[in-house]
Short mmCIF file of C-alpha atoms and ligand atoms in Angstrom, two decimals:
data_model
loop_
_atom_site.label_atom_id
_atom_site.label_comp_id
_atom_site.label_asym_id
_atom_site.label_seq_id
_atom_site.Cartn_x
_atom_site.Cartn_y
_atom_site.Cartn_z
CA UNK A 1 -28.94 120.25 82.03
CA UNK A 2 -31.63 117.74 81.57
CA UNK A 3 -31.64 114.46 79.84
CA UNK A 4 -30.50 114.74 76.11
CA UNK A 5 -32.64 113.88 73.32
CA UNK A 6 -31.74 110.54 71.39
CA UNK A 7 -30.74 110.50 67.97
CA UNK A 8 -34.18 109.00 67.08
CA UNK A 9 -35.98 112.05 68.72
CA UNK A 10 -33.64 114.50 67.12
CA UNK A 11 -34.13 113.15 63.96
CA UNK A 12 -37.81 112.88 63.88
CA UNK A 13 -38.04 116.76 65.34
CA UNK A 14 -35.62 117.54 62.28
CA UNK A 15 -37.88 116.02 59.73
CA UNK A 16 -41.29 117.18 61.12
CA UNK A 17 -39.82 120.58 60.98
CA UNK A 18 -38.99 121.19 57.49
CA UNK A 19 -40.38 123.43 54.81
CA UNK A 20 -41.31 122.13 51.47
CA UNK A 21 -39.18 123.34 48.03
CA UNK A 22 -40.20 125.25 45.35
CA UNK A 23 -40.70 123.80 41.68
CA UNK A 24 -39.30 124.42 38.42
CA UNK A 25 -39.42 123.40 34.81
CA UNK A 26 -36.15 122.30 33.17
CA UNK A 27 -35.51 120.93 29.85
CA UNK A 28 -34.63 116.90 29.56
CA UNK A 29 -31.08 117.45 29.16
CA UNK A 30 -30.40 119.51 32.26
CA UNK A 31 -32.69 116.97 34.62
CA UNK A 32 -29.61 114.39 35.71
CA UNK A 33 -29.62 114.47 39.59
CA UNK A 34 -32.54 116.68 39.90
CA UNK A 35 -35.78 115.64 41.72
CA UNK A 36 -38.78 114.96 40.16
CA UNK A 37 -41.72 117.18 41.60
CA UNK A 38 -44.75 115.45 39.69
CA UNK A 39 -45.76 112.09 38.75
CA UNK A 40 -45.20 111.15 35.05
CA UNK A 41 -47.52 109.16 32.91
CA UNK A 42 -46.71 106.79 30.03
CA UNK A 43 -48.13 108.87 27.13
CA UNK A 44 -48.10 105.68 24.91
CA UNK A 45 -48.09 101.64 25.28
CA UNK A 46 -44.46 100.35 25.81
CA UNK A 47 -43.80 98.34 23.22
CA UNK A 48 -45.97 100.53 20.98
CA UNK A 49 -46.61 97.46 18.94
CA UNK A 50 -46.17 93.88 18.62
CA UNK A 51 -42.30 93.61 18.18
CA UNK A 52 -39.85 91.15 17.26
CA UNK A 53 -37.15 90.57 19.81
CA UNK A 54 -34.85 88.33 17.66
CA UNK A 55 -33.29 88.10 14.15
CA UNK A 56 -35.40 85.28 12.26
CA UNK A 57 -38.38 84.58 10.62
CA UNK A 58 -42.27 85.54 11.69
CA UNK A 59 -44.30 82.62 11.43
CA UNK A 60 -47.50 81.23 12.29
CA UNK A 61 -46.84 79.01 15.23
CA UNK A 62 -49.23 76.35 14.35
CA UNK A 63 -47.54 76.01 10.85
CA UNK A 64 -44.34 74.92 12.39
CA UNK A 65 -44.92 72.48 15.07
CA UNK A 66 -43.87 69.44 13.23
CA UNK A 67 -40.52 69.98 11.73
CA UNK A 68 -38.39 70.25 10.10
CA UNK A 69 -40.91 72.09 7.86
CA UNK A 70 -40.57 74.48 4.89
CA UNK A 71 -42.29 77.90 4.78
CA UNK A 72 -42.68 80.57 1.85
CA UNK A 73 -40.62 83.50 2.27
CA UNK A 74 -43.33 86.36 1.21
CA UNK A 75 -41.08 89.61 2.60
CA UNK A 76 -38.89 91.05 4.89
CA UNK A 77 -39.42 93.48 7.59
CA UNK A 78 -36.98 95.79 9.66
CA UNK A 79 -36.94 98.28 12.77
CA UNK A 80 -38.32 101.24 11.58
CA UNK A 81 -40.61 99.91 8.83
CA UNK A 82 -44.49 99.68 9.32
CA UNK A 83 -45.67 96.11 8.80
CA UNK A 84 -47.96 95.98 5.74
CA UNK A 85 -47.18 92.59 4.97
CA UNK A 86 -48.73 89.64 6.51
CA UNK A 87 -48.16 85.97 7.05
CA UNK A 88 -50.40 83.55 5.64
CA UNK A 89 -50.82 79.90 5.90
CA UNK A 90 -47.41 78.23 5.29
CA UNK A 91 -45.61 81.43 4.96
CA UNK A 92 -43.16 83.28 6.50
CA UNK A 93 -41.40 86.99 6.77
CA UNK A 94 -37.88 87.65 7.39
CA UNK A 95 -37.99 89.72 10.45
CA UNK A 96 -34.97 91.80 12.24
CA UNK A 97 -35.11 92.62 16.15
CA UNK A 98 -37.29 95.55 16.85
CA UNK A 99 -39.39 95.36 13.74
CA UNK A 100 -43.31 95.31 14.10
CA UNK A 101 -44.75 91.59 13.85
CA UNK A 102 -46.43 91.21 10.54
CA UNK A 103 -50.34 90.52 10.67
CA UNK A 104 -51.08 86.70 10.76
CA UNK A 105 -47.64 85.86 12.66
CA UNK A 106 -47.67 85.06 16.19
CA UNK A 107 -44.26 83.94 16.98
CA UNK A 108 -40.69 84.61 15.61
CA UNK A 109 -38.06 81.83 14.87
CA UNK A 110 -34.66 82.77 15.34
CA UNK A 111 -32.32 82.61 12.64
CA UNK A 112 -30.23 80.04 14.00
CA UNK A 113 -32.91 77.63 14.03
CA UNK A 114 -33.56 78.12 10.48
CA UNK A 115 -31.88 77.04 7.18
CA UNK A 116 -32.40 79.26 3.86
CA UNK A 117 -33.41 76.86 1.17
CA UNK A 118 -32.94 77.96 -2.28
CA UNK A 119 -34.97 81.25 -3.37
CA UNK A 120 -37.70 82.32 -1.26
CA UNK A 121 -37.92 79.20 0.75
CA UNK A 122 -36.89 78.72 4.51
CA UNK A 123 -36.76 75.39 6.75
CA UNK A 124 -37.81 75.59 10.08
CA UNK A 125 -35.71 73.08 12.19
CA UNK A 126 -37.48 73.75 15.49
CA UNK A 127 -41.08 74.40 16.51
CA UNK A 128 -42.01 77.67 18.36
CA UNK A 129 -44.81 78.55 20.77
CA UNK A 130 -47.35 81.17 20.13
CA UNK A 131 -45.75 84.62 21.61
CA UNK A 132 -42.28 83.16 21.29
CA UNK A 133 -39.78 85.92 20.65
CA UNK A 134 -42.43 88.77 20.49
CA UNK A 135 -42.97 91.38 22.89
CA UNK A 136 -46.53 92.17 22.83
CA UNK A 137 -47.92 95.75 22.55
CA UNK A 138 -48.33 97.11 26.14
CA UNK A 139 -46.79 94.30 27.87
CA UNK A 140 -44.12 96.66 29.71
CA UNK A 141 -46.05 99.50 30.06
CA UNK A 142 -49.83 100.63 29.17
CA UNK A 143 -50.28 104.10 28.09
CA UNK A 144 -51.37 105.92 31.38
CA UNK A 145 -49.66 104.10 34.08
CA UNK A 146 -47.46 106.07 36.45
CA UNK A 147 -43.87 105.41 35.44
CA UNK A 148 -42.15 107.80 38.13
CA UNK A 149 -43.12 109.31 41.15
CA UNK A 150 -42.69 112.88 42.62
CA UNK A 151 -39.56 112.96 45.08
CA UNK A 152 -37.60 110.43 42.95
CA UNK A 153 -34.39 111.78 41.97
CA UNK A 154 -33.47 111.59 38.31
CA UNK A 155 -30.70 108.78 37.83
CA UNK A 156 -29.52 108.21 34.35
CA UNK A 157 -32.05 105.05 33.94
CA UNK A 158 -34.82 107.49 34.91
CA UNK A 159 -33.77 110.23 32.35
CA UNK A 160 -34.16 107.15 30.02
CA UNK A 161 -37.65 106.59 30.97
CA UNK A 162 -38.52 110.63 30.94
CA UNK A 163 -37.44 110.45 27.34
CA UNK A 164 -39.15 107.11 26.39
CA UNK A 165 -42.28 108.97 27.40
CA UNK A 166 -41.56 112.14 25.32
CA UNK A 167 -40.81 114.30 28.64
CA UNK A 168 -38.87 117.20 26.99
CA UNK A 169 -39.41 119.56 29.48
CA UNK A 170 -39.80 118.20 33.27
CA UNK A 171 -40.92 119.81 36.66
CA UNK A 172 -38.29 119.15 38.93
CA UNK A 173 -37.84 120.79 42.53
CA UNK A 174 -35.48 123.57 43.00
CA UNK A 175 -32.76 122.41 45.12
CA UNK A 176 -32.09 124.67 48.06
CA UNK A 177 -29.66 127.54 48.21
CA UNK A 178 -27.10 126.80 51.01
CA UNK A 179 -24.47 129.01 52.76
CA UNK A 180 -21.89 127.56 54.84
CA UNK A 181 -20.50 129.84 57.53
CA UNK A 182 -17.44 128.70 59.22
CA UNK A 183 -16.66 130.07 62.99
CA UNK A 184 -13.42 130.24 65.02
CA UNK A 185 -10.69 133.02 65.62
CA UNK A 186 -8.38 130.02 65.12
CA UNK A 187 -8.95 129.78 61.74
CA UNK A 188 -6.66 130.56 58.80
CA UNK A 189 -7.04 130.07 55.01
CA UNK A 190 -5.83 126.83 53.47
CA UNK A 191 -2.95 128.55 51.56
CA UNK A 192 -1.64 129.80 54.88
CA UNK A 193 0.84 128.38 57.18
CA UNK A 194 -0.97 128.24 60.53
CA UNK A 195 0.76 130.42 63.24
CA UNK A 196 0.79 129.58 67.31
CA UNK A 197 -2.54 128.40 68.11
CA UNK A 198 -3.98 128.69 64.44
CA UNK A 199 -5.53 125.61 62.40
CA UNK A 200 -6.67 125.63 58.57
CA UNK A 201 -10.12 126.31 57.60
CA UNK A 202 -10.62 122.65 56.38
CA UNK A 203 -14.35 122.36 57.13
CA UNK A 204 -15.45 125.06 54.68
CA UNK A 205 -13.91 122.77 51.44
CA UNK A 206 -15.19 119.48 53.38
CA UNK A 207 -18.71 120.97 53.97
CA UNK A 208 -19.19 122.36 50.52
CA UNK A 209 -17.97 118.90 49.05
CA UNK A 210 -20.59 117.12 51.11
CA UNK A 211 -23.35 119.37 49.75
CA UNK A 212 -22.19 118.98 46.28
CA UNK A 213 -22.53 115.33 46.45
CA UNK A 214 -26.02 115.83 47.45
CA UNK A 215 -26.65 118.21 44.52
CA UNK A 216 -26.65 121.52 46.65
CA UNK A 217 -24.80 124.33 45.73
CA UNK A 218 -23.14 125.78 48.69
CA UNK A 219 -21.21 129.25 49.20
CA UNK A 220 -18.98 129.42 51.94
CA UNK A 221 -18.43 132.88 53.72
CA UNK A 222 -15.12 133.91 55.21
CA UNK A 223 -14.40 132.30 58.36
CA UNK A 224 -16.08 134.14 61.22
CA UNK A 225 -14.08 135.11 64.44
CA UNK A 226 -15.69 134.22 67.80
CA UNK A 227 -17.48 137.42 68.10
CA UNK A 228 -20.88 137.81 69.43
CA UNK A 229 -21.43 141.11 67.40
CA UNK A 230 -20.18 140.24 64.11
CA UNK A 231 -21.69 136.71 64.49
CA UNK A 232 -25.27 138.19 65.09
CA UNK A 233 -24.96 140.87 61.98
CA UNK A 234 -23.79 137.66 59.89
CA UNK A 235 -26.82 135.92 61.07
CA UNK A 236 -28.98 138.68 59.93
CA UNK A 237 -27.56 139.22 56.66
CA UNK A 238 -27.89 135.58 55.40
CA UNK A 239 -31.66 135.73 56.51
CA UNK A 240 -33.09 134.99 52.93
CA UNK A 241 -30.55 131.62 52.45
CA UNK A 242 -32.88 128.35 52.35
CA UNK A 243 -30.18 126.34 54.02
CA UNK A 244 -27.70 128.24 56.55
CA UNK A 245 -24.74 125.53 57.79
CA UNK A 246 -22.54 126.63 60.81
CA UNK A 247 -19.51 125.10 61.50
CA UNK A 248 -18.01 125.72 65.15
CA UNK A 249 -19.50 127.62 68.00
CA UNK A 250 -22.39 125.72 69.24
CA UNK A 251 -20.35 123.86 72.16
CA UNK A 252 -20.54 125.04 75.72
CA UNK A 253 -17.32 127.32 75.56
CA UNK A 254 -17.76 130.91 76.68
CA UNK A 255 -16.89 132.00 72.96
CA UNK A 256 -19.21 129.67 71.14
CA UNK A 257 -21.47 132.53 70.21
CA UNK A 258 -23.33 130.66 67.39
CA UNK A 259 -26.09 129.21 69.36
CA UNK A 260 -26.49 132.13 71.56
CA UNK A 261 -26.86 134.69 68.69
CA UNK A 262 -29.51 131.96 67.20
CA UNK A 263 -31.16 131.62 70.78
CA UNK A 264 -31.43 135.34 70.96
CA UNK A 265 -32.92 135.93 67.51
CA UNK A 266 -36.34 135.40 66.20
CA UNK A 267 -35.13 132.24 64.97
CA UNK A 268 -37.02 129.23 66.62
CA UNK A 269 -34.21 126.42 68.13
CA UNK A 270 -35.91 123.11 67.56
CA UNK A 271 -33.13 121.18 69.43
CA UNK A 272 -29.52 121.82 70.30
CA UNK A 273 -27.52 118.89 72.03
CA UNK A 274 -28.22 115.24 71.29
CA UNK A 275 -26.92 111.78 72.83
CA UNK A 276 -24.59 110.92 70.03
CA UNK A 277 -21.21 110.88 69.60
CA UNK A 278 -19.39 112.49 67.79
CA UNK A 279 -21.71 115.55 67.52
CA UNK A 280 -23.42 115.96 71.07
CA UNK A 281 -23.43 119.72 70.26
CA UNK A 282 -25.43 119.63 66.94
CA UNK A 283 -28.31 122.80 66.47
CA UNK A 284 -31.22 122.82 64.39
CA UNK A 285 -33.28 125.95 64.29
CA UNK A 286 -35.92 127.33 61.85
CA UNK A 287 -36.52 130.99 60.92
CA UNK A 288 -39.50 131.48 58.61
CA UNK A 289 -38.84 128.91 55.91
CA UNK A 290 -34.88 128.96 56.59
CA UNK A 291 -33.51 125.79 57.84
CA UNK A 292 -30.45 126.32 60.00
CA UNK A 293 -28.08 123.78 61.35
CA UNK A 294 -25.06 124.29 63.67
CA UNK A 295 -22.40 121.51 63.17
CA UNK A 296 -19.71 121.17 66.06
CA UNK A 297 -16.24 122.26 64.55
CA UNK A 298 -14.22 119.34 64.99
CA UNK A 299 -13.62 117.97 61.63
CA UNK A 300 -14.94 114.48 62.24
CA UNK A 301 -17.91 116.17 64.39
CA UNK A 302 -18.59 118.04 61.33
CA UNK A 303 -18.47 115.28 58.65
CA UNK A 304 -20.62 112.96 60.69
CA UNK A 305 -23.25 115.78 61.84
CA UNK A 306 -23.60 116.83 58.20
CA UNK A 307 -24.46 113.27 57.03
CA UNK A 308 -26.54 112.27 59.98
CA UNK A 309 -28.41 115.91 59.83
CA UNK A 310 -27.84 118.05 56.89
CA UNK A 311 -28.21 115.16 54.46
CA UNK A 312 -31.72 114.06 55.53
CA UNK A 313 -32.33 117.81 55.71
CA UNK A 314 -31.35 118.75 52.35
CA UNK A 315 -33.04 115.64 50.85
CA UNK A 316 -36.39 117.15 51.93
CA UNK A 317 -35.44 120.76 51.15
CA UNK A 318 -34.70 119.33 47.77
CA UNK A 319 -37.80 117.55 47.40
CA UNK A 320 -35.88 114.23 47.44
CA UNK A 321 -37.75 111.16 49.10
CA UNK A 322 -36.84 111.41 52.78
CA UNK A 323 -33.65 109.36 53.56
CA UNK A 324 -30.42 109.03 55.61
CA UNK A 325 -27.59 106.95 54.92
CA UNK A 326 -28.18 103.14 53.87
CA UNK A 327 -27.56 100.62 56.67
CA UNK A 328 -26.44 97.21 56.44
CA UNK A 329 -25.99 94.26 58.94
CA UNK A 330 -22.39 93.23 59.24
CA UNK A 331 -20.42 90.85 61.19
CA UNK A 332 -17.95 92.41 63.57
CA UNK A 333 -14.22 91.65 62.93
CA UNK A 334 -12.60 93.44 66.20
CA UNK A 335 -14.20 94.22 69.42
CA UNK A 336 -15.41 97.46 70.43
CA UNK A 337 -15.26 99.35 73.95
CA UNK A 338 -17.74 101.74 74.66
CA UNK A 339 -18.48 104.29 77.58
CA UNK A 340 -22.44 104.07 77.98
CA UNK A 341 -24.33 107.27 77.59
CA UNK A 342 -24.46 108.22 73.95
CA UNK A 343 -25.00 106.40 70.58
CA UNK A 344 -21.68 106.01 69.08
CA UNK A 345 -21.00 106.45 65.43
CA UNK A 346 -17.93 104.38 65.14
CA UNK A 347 -15.54 105.08 61.88
CA UNK A 348 -15.33 101.61 60.00
CA UNK A 349 -14.04 99.90 57.36
CA UNK A 350 -17.03 97.60 55.92
CA UNK A 351 -16.36 95.08 52.93
CA UNK A 352 -18.52 92.29 51.35
CA UNK A 353 -17.37 88.66 52.39
CA UNK A 354 -19.93 86.79 50.90
CA UNK A 355 -22.48 85.89 51.88
CA UNK A 356 -22.76 89.10 53.80
CA UNK A 357 -20.77 92.01 55.23
CA UNK A 358 -17.91 91.98 57.18
CA UNK A 359 -17.04 95.43 59.28
CA UNK A 360 -13.73 96.37 61.32
CA UNK A 361 -13.64 99.50 63.48
CA UNK A 362 -11.16 102.09 62.45
CA UNK A 363 -8.95 103.30 65.27
CA UNK A 364 -8.91 107.35 65.37
CA UNK A 365 -7.51 109.67 67.95
CA UNK A 366 -10.82 111.53 68.62
CA UNK A 367 -12.97 113.95 66.75
CA UNK A 368 -10.23 115.80 65.10
CA UNK A 369 -8.50 112.96 63.61
CA UNK A 370 -9.50 113.28 60.22
CA UNK A 371 -6.48 111.49 58.36
CA UNK A 372 -7.62 108.37 60.28
CA UNK A 373 -10.92 108.98 59.47
CA UNK A 374 -10.85 109.50 55.89
CA UNK A 375 -10.23 106.06 55.40
CA UNK A 376 -13.63 104.89 56.98
CA UNK A 377 -16.45 103.97 54.43
CA UNK A 378 -19.22 103.64 56.92
CA UNK A 379 -20.03 104.19 60.57
CA UNK A 380 -20.85 101.37 62.83
CA UNK A 381 -23.52 102.05 65.06
CA UNK A 382 -23.06 101.38 68.94
CA UNK A 383 -25.99 101.70 70.55
CA UNK A 384 -25.80 103.91 73.52
CA UNK A 385 -26.19 101.82 76.60
CA UNK A 386 -23.64 98.82 75.34
CA UNK A 387 -20.37 98.65 77.14
CA UNK A 388 -18.71 96.55 74.48
CA UNK A 389 -19.41 94.69 71.17
CA UNK A 390 -17.37 91.35 70.73
CA UNK A 391 -16.11 89.93 67.55
CA UNK A 392 -18.66 87.79 65.91
CA UNK A 393 -21.48 90.17 66.56
CA UNK A 394 -24.04 91.31 63.98
CA UNK A 395 -23.88 94.88 64.20
CA UNK A 396 -25.63 97.89 62.10
CA UNK A 397 -23.48 99.92 60.03
CA UNK A 398 -24.08 102.93 57.93
CA UNK A 399 -22.71 103.47 54.44
CA UNK A 400 -20.99 106.33 53.59
CA UNK A 401 -20.62 107.70 50.11
CA UNK A 402 -16.84 106.55 50.11
CA UNK A 403 -18.17 103.02 50.05
CA UNK A 404 -19.84 103.64 46.71
CA UNK A 405 -16.78 104.77 45.25
CA UNK A 406 -14.40 101.70 46.05
CA UNK A 407 -14.06 99.28 43.40
CA UNK A 408 -14.26 95.84 43.80
CA UNK A 409 -12.47 93.20 42.59
CA UNK A 410 -14.19 91.73 39.30
CA UNK A 411 -15.74 88.82 40.09
CA UNK A 412 -17.00 86.23 37.44
CA UNK A 413 -19.75 84.23 38.42
CA UNK A 414 -20.51 80.46 37.06
CA UNK A 415 -23.42 80.78 34.95
P1 AMP B 1 -16.01 124.45 68.07
O1 AMP B 1 -16.84 123.63 67.75
O2 AMP B 1 -15.97 125.54 67.82
O3 AMP B 1 -15.82 124.36 69.72
O4 AMP B 1 -14.52 123.90 67.36
C1 AMP B 1 -13.95 122.77 67.73
C2 AMP B 1 -12.72 122.43 67.27
O5 AMP B 1 -12.85 122.18 65.86
C3 AMP B 1 -11.71 123.75 67.14
O6 AMP B 1 -10.96 123.87 68.32
C4 AMP B 1 -11.05 123.69 66.17
O7 AMP B 1 -9.84 122.67 66.29
C5 AMP B 1 -11.81 122.71 64.93
N1 AMP B 1 -12.73 123.44 64.10
C6 AMP B 1 -13.28 124.47 63.99
N2 AMP B 1 -13.53 124.94 62.97
C7 AMP B 1 -12.99 124.37 61.95
C8 AMP B 1 -12.57 124.48 60.77
N3 AMP B 1 -13.49 125.51 60.07
N4 AMP B 1 -11.87 123.72 59.84
C9 AMP B 1 -11.14 122.88 60.89
N5 AMP B 1 -11.35 122.46 61.87
C10 AMP B 1 -12.25 123.38 62.71
MG1 MG B 2 -15.28 127.49 67.71
#
């Protein structure tokens, strides 16, 4: 066996060998979490008109430079009105937040800095600058500007932007159809009590949940026994699925048939194995437009290789801008020992400890120890050739989704 590919090498092989997704048009209300397939242009200026941003009085700023001064109130204008009214010399118009600025006026003085004096008169207590408390037409966005790019996933705030520009139907990418195939003669259903040598098929549920978190709906097949003919038949059966994910059967054991079947087929193996821990047996193949990922069966390895490989692949297949897990640097809180050779993704607990992050490795009993692993909110990256990392060092850490799910103590910032 030759030198294993590094993580960077296999990741770029993966990203260079992915097909692009199809598009479809869907109603705006069905767009949350979908990925935009076209650029979106502003169909109007924002704000669409000069707009008052305070409740108060629309004035000519030149009239109120020496204060206090009295102005004649010639009308009022509220949000939704069209500003027919105009402000002349020594005049003011009562204005509500969101209302169009009357002609002649160039500023708004907030109501708190005025006093109503008798009928139809207001006293302005402080001067205003021209443009103060006014949002000018097109000051946020000019008609024709690109406001959203293809490849952006539609978060709630982006849905708001689509709506503001009248995009009641939206061209988005069609997410991949995924199928998860758990393999292993030892697997039993989660409802069963495992007999001698058997284990529950936990990966089926875990991987489906990982897909769902990426907006990918995955079907899960019945677990496949370690049987070469049957594996070949099932591999053939699922030829038309966009994303095929195997769990188990890609290691070097005599009964690990998944990689053998794929290598014997018309699929093209792009890589098998990488210098990473966990996840060394990771396999990636293409068959026409189908993407095939074979993950090692140990639960921690399955989870981590999903995040390292299926995540970026599923993003590209969904049209979503390329991206793996976000990374930060952090101060190491406990020493890490490492046998050199493979890039090590050490499960860890990351927390914010101003002004930066602090990270503590989580001890696990290896790649099957899902119970210890599930407390991790991050993966500490231990470079392949390092033998140990001492306390206090700055290390790189990948954030897992569990990191975002944790609550932080509410902090009160001094203003
Ligand atoms: P494999 O990658 O097929 O050699 O599997 C390695 C180990 O992972 C097996 O011995 C099982 O203990 C475990 N394993 C495999 N598949 C699953 C699964 N679907 N759910 C939970 N554990 C699994
Ligand atoms: Mg197996």
